[in-house]
CSV table of C-alpha atoms in Angstrom, one decimal:
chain,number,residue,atom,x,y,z
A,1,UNK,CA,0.0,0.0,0.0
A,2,UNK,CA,2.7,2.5,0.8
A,3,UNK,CA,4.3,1.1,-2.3
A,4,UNK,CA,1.2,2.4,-4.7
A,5,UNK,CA,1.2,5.8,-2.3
A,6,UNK,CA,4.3,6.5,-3.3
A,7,UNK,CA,3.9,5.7,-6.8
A,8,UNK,CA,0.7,7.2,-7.7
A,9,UNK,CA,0.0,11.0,-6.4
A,10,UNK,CA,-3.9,9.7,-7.6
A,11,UNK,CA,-3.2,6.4,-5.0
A,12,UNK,CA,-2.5,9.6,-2.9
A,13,UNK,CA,-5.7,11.6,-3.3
A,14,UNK,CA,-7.8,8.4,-3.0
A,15,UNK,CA,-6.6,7.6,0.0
A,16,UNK,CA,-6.8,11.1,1.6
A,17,UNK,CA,-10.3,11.1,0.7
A,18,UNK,CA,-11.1,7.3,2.3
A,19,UNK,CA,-9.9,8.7,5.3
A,20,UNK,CA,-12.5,11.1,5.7
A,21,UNK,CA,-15.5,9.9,4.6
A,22,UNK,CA,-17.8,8.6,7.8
A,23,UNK,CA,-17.7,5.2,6.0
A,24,UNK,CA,-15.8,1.9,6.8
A,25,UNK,CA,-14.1,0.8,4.3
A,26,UNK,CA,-11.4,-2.1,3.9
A,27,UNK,CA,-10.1,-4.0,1.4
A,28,UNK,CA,-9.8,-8.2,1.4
A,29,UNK,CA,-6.8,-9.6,-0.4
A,30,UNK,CA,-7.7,-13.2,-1.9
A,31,UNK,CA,-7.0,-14.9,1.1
A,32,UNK,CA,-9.4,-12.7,3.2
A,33,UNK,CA,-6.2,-10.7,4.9
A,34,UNK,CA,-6.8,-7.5,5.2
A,35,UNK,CA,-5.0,-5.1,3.3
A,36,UNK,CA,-6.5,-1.6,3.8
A,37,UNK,CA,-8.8,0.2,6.4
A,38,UNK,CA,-9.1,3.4,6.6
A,39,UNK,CA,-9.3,5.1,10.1
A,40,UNK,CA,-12.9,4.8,10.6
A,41,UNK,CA,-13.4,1.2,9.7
A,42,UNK,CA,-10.7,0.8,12.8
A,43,UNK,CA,-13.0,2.5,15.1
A,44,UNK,CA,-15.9,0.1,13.8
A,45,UNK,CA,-14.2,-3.1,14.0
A,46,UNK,CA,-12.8,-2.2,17.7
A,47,UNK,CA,-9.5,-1.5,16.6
A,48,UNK,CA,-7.3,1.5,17.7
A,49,UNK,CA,-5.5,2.2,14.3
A,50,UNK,CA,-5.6,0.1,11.0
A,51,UNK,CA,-2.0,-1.2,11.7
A,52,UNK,CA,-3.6,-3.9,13.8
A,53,UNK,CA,-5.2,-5.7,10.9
A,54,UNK,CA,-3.2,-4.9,8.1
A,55,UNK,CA,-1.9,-8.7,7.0
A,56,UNK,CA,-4.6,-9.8,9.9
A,57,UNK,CA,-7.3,-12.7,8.3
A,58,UNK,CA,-10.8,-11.6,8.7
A,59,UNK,CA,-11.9,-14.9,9.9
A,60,UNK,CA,-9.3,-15.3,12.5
A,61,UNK,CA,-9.9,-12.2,13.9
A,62,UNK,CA,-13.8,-11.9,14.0
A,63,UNK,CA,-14.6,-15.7,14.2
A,64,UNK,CA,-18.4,-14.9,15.2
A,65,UNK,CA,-18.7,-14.2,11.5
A,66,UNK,CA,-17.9,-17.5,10.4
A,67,UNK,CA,-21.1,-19.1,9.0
A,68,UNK,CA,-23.1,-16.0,9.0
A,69,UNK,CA,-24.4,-14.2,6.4
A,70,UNK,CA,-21.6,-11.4,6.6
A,71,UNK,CA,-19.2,-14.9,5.5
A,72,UNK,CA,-21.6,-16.2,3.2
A,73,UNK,CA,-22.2,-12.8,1.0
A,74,UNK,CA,-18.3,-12.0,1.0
A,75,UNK,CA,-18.2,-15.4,-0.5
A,76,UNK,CA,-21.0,-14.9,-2.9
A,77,UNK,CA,-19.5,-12.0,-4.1
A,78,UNK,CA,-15.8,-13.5,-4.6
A,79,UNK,CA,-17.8,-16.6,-6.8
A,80,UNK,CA,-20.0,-14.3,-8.8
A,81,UNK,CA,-18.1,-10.9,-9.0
A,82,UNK,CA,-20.9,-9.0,-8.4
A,83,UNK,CA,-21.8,-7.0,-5.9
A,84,UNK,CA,-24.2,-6.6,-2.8
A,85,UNK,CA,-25.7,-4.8,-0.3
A,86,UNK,CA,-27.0,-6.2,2.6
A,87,UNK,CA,-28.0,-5.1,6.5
A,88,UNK,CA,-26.9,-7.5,9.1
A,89,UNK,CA,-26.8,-7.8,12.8
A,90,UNK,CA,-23.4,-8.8,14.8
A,91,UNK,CA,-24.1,-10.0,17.9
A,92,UNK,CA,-20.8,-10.0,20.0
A,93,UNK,CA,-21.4,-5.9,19.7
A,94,UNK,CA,-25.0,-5.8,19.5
A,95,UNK,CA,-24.8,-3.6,16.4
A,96,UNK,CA,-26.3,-3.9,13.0
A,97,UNK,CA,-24.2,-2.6,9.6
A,98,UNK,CA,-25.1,-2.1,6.0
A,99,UNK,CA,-22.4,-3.3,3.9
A,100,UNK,CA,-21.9,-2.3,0.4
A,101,UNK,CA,-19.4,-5.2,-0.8
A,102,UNK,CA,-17.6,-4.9,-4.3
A,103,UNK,CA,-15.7,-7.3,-6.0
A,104,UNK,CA,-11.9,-6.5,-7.5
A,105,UNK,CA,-8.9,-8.0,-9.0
A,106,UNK,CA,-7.3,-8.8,-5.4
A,107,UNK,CA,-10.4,-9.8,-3.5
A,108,UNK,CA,-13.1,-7.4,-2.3
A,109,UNK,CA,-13.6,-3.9,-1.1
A,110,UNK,CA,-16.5,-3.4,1.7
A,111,UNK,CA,-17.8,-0.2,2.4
A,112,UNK,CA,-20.1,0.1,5.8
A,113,UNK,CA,-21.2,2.0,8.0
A,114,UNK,CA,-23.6,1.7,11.4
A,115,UNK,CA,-27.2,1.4,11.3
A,116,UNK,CA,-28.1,0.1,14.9
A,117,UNK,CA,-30.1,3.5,15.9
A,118,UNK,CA,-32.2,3.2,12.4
A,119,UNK,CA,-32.5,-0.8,12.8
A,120,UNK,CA,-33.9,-0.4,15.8
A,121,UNK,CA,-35.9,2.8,15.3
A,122,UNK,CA,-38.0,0.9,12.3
A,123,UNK,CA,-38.2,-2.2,14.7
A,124,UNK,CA,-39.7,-0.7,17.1
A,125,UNK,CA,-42.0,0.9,14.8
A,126,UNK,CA,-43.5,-2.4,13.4
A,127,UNK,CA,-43.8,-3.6,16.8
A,128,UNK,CA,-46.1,-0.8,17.3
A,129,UNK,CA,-47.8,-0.8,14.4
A,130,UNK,CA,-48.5,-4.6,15.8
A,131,UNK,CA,-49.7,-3.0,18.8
A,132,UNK,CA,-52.0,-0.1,16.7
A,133,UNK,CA,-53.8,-2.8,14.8
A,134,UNK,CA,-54.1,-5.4,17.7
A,135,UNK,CA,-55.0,-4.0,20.9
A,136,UNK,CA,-58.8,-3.6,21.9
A,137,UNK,CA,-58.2,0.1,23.2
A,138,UNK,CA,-59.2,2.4,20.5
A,139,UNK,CA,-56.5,4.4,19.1
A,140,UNK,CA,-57.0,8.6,17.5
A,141,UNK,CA,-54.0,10.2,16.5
A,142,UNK,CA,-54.8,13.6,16.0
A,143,UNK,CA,-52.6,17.1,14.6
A,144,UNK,CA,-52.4,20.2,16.1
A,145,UNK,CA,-55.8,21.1,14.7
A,146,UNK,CA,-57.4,18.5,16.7
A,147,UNK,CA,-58.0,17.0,13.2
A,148,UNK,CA,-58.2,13.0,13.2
A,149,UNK,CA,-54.6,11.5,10.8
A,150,UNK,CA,-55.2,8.1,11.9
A,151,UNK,CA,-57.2,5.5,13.9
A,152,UNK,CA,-56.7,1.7,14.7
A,153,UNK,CA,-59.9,-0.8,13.8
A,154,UNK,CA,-60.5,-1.0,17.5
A,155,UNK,CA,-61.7,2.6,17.4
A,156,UNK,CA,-64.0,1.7,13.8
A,157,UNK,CA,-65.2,-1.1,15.8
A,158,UNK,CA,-66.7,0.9,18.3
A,159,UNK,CA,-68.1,3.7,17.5
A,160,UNK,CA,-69.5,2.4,14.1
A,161,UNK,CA,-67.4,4.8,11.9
A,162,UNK,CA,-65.5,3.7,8.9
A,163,UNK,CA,-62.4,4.5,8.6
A,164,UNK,CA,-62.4,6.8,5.9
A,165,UNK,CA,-65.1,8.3,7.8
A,166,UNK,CA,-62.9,9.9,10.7
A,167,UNK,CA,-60.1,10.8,8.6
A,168,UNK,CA,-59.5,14.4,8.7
A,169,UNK,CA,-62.3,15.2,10.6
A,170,UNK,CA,-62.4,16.8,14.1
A,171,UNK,CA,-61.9,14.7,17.0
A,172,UNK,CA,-64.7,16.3,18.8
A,173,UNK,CA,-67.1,14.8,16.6
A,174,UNK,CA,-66.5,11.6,19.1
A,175,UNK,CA,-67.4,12.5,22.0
A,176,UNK,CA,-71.2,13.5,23.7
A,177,UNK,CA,-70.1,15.7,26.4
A,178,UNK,CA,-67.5,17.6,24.3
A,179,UNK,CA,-68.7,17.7,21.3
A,180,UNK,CA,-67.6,21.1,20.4
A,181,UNK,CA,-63.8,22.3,18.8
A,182,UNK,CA,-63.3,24.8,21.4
A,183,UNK,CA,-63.6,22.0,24.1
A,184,UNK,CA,-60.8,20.6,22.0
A,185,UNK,CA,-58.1,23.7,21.4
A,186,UNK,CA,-56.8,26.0,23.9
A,187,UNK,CA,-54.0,28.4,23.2
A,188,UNK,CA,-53.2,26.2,20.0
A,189,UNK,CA,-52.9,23.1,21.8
A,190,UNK,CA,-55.1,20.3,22.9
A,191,UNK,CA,-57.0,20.5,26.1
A,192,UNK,CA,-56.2,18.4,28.7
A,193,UNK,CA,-59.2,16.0,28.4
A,194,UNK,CA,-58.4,12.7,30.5
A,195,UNK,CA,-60.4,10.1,32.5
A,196,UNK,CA,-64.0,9.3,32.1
A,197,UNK,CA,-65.7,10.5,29.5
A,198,UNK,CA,-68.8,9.8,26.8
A,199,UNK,CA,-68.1,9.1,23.4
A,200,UNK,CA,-71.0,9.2,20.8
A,201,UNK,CA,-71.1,6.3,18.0
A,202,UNK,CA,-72.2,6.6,14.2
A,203,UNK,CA,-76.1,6.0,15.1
A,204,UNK,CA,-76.0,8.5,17.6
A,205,UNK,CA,-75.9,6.2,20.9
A,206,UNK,CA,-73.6,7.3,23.6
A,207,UNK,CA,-71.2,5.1,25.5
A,208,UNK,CA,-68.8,5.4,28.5
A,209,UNK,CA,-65.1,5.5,28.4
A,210,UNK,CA,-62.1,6.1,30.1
A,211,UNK,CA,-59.3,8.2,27.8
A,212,UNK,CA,-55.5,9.5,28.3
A,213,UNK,CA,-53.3,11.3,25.7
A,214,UNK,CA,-49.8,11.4,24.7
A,215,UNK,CA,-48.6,14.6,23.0
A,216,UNK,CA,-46.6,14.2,20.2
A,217,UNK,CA,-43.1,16.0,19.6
A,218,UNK,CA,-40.2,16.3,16.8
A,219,UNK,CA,-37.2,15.4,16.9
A,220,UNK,CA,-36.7,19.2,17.9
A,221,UNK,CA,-39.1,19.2,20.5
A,222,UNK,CA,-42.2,20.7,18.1
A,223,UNK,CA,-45.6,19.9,19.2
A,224,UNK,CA,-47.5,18.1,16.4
A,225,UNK,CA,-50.4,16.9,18.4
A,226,UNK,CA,-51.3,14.0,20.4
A,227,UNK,CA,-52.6,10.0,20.6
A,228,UNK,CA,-55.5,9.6,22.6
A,229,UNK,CA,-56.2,6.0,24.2
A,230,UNK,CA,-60.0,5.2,25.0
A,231,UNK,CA,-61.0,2.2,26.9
A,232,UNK,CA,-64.7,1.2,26.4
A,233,UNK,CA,-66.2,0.7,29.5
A,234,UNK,CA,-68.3,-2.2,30.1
């Protein structure tokens, strides 16, 4: 490698520019020994410079891999030469990566970087999605209009509405004892309406519940409206 640097002032460039992008990236000779990383790829794979893998063979040094799919789609892309992207969970760290892996002359050239924050983010999102559809508690998310964005069938269910029904209407229109928007929207937020309270089906029947809200924030602390949770009583 210092070879080429020396050589090439474009080997030169190259390199100055791998060591600064927020990617990992490392290069696999043909007998899966490493023969590049740049600095943040050290940092990734728990190293504290690339110096302590240079020469080092992948599978010797991160045996957990062995057998996975990060082993098995190296390999696929050595037998095929072409390459492939893939997201995939490593264990000993608890950490998932996307790897872009390319195939080249001497072996292969992975580019990766961290997704565990993501990963986890959009698991935890379809385990509440589970939870939206599922649960028996009707569910109104609502903006900072008070106007209705989205409800779960549980909510459909009971008060006789279709869905398409409720969408962008006001949330008031659900409930008997406040049934107008001002009882909703104070000061440009939601009122703080919590614990028993009557909600008013399609035919015009009333029936008790108990609700609570969440408010709903932005990733810069913005107030965007709220989830309200209604148990039916019995």
């Amino acid at each position: 490698m210092k070879d080429a640097v020396e050589a090439s002032p474009d080997a030169t460039k190259l390199l100055s520019i791998l060591a600064r992008i927020s990617d990992g990236v490392v290069a696999l000779d043909n007998d899966w020994r490493y023969t590049y990383l740049n600095d943040r790829a050290a940092r990734m794979l728990q190293r504290d410079s690339p110096d302590e893998l240079i020469g080092k063979h992948i599978w010797t040094e991160y045996p957990e891999g062995v057998g996975q799919p990060f082993q098995r789609s190296y390999a696929k892309v050595v037998e095929t030469q072409e390459p492939v992207v893939f997201e995939e969970y490593y264990a000993p760290w608890d950490k998932w990566f996307e790897n872009r892996v390319f195939p080249s002359a001497e072996g292969l050239t992975i580019c990766f970087s961290e997704v565990t924050r993501e990963k986890k983010a959009s698991i935890a999102l379809r385990r509440a999605a589970a939870v939206f559809f599922s649960t028996k508690d009707s569910v109104i998310i609502a903006d900072t209009g008070c106007v209705i964005t989205s409800v779960n069938p549980a909510l459909t269910t009971a008060s006789g509405y279709r869905e398409d029904e409720l969408l962008g209407r006001h949330i008031s229109m659900l409930f008997a004892d406040h049934d107008r928007p001002e009882d909703w929207a104070a000061v440009g937020e939601f009122a703080r309406r919590e614990g028993p309270m009557t909600a008013r089906r399609k035919n015009g029947t009333a029936f008790p519940l108990t609700a609570s809200r969440e408010d709903l924030m932005d990733e810069h602390g913005k107030w965007e409206g709220c989830i309200v949770i209604a148990t039916v009583m019995s």
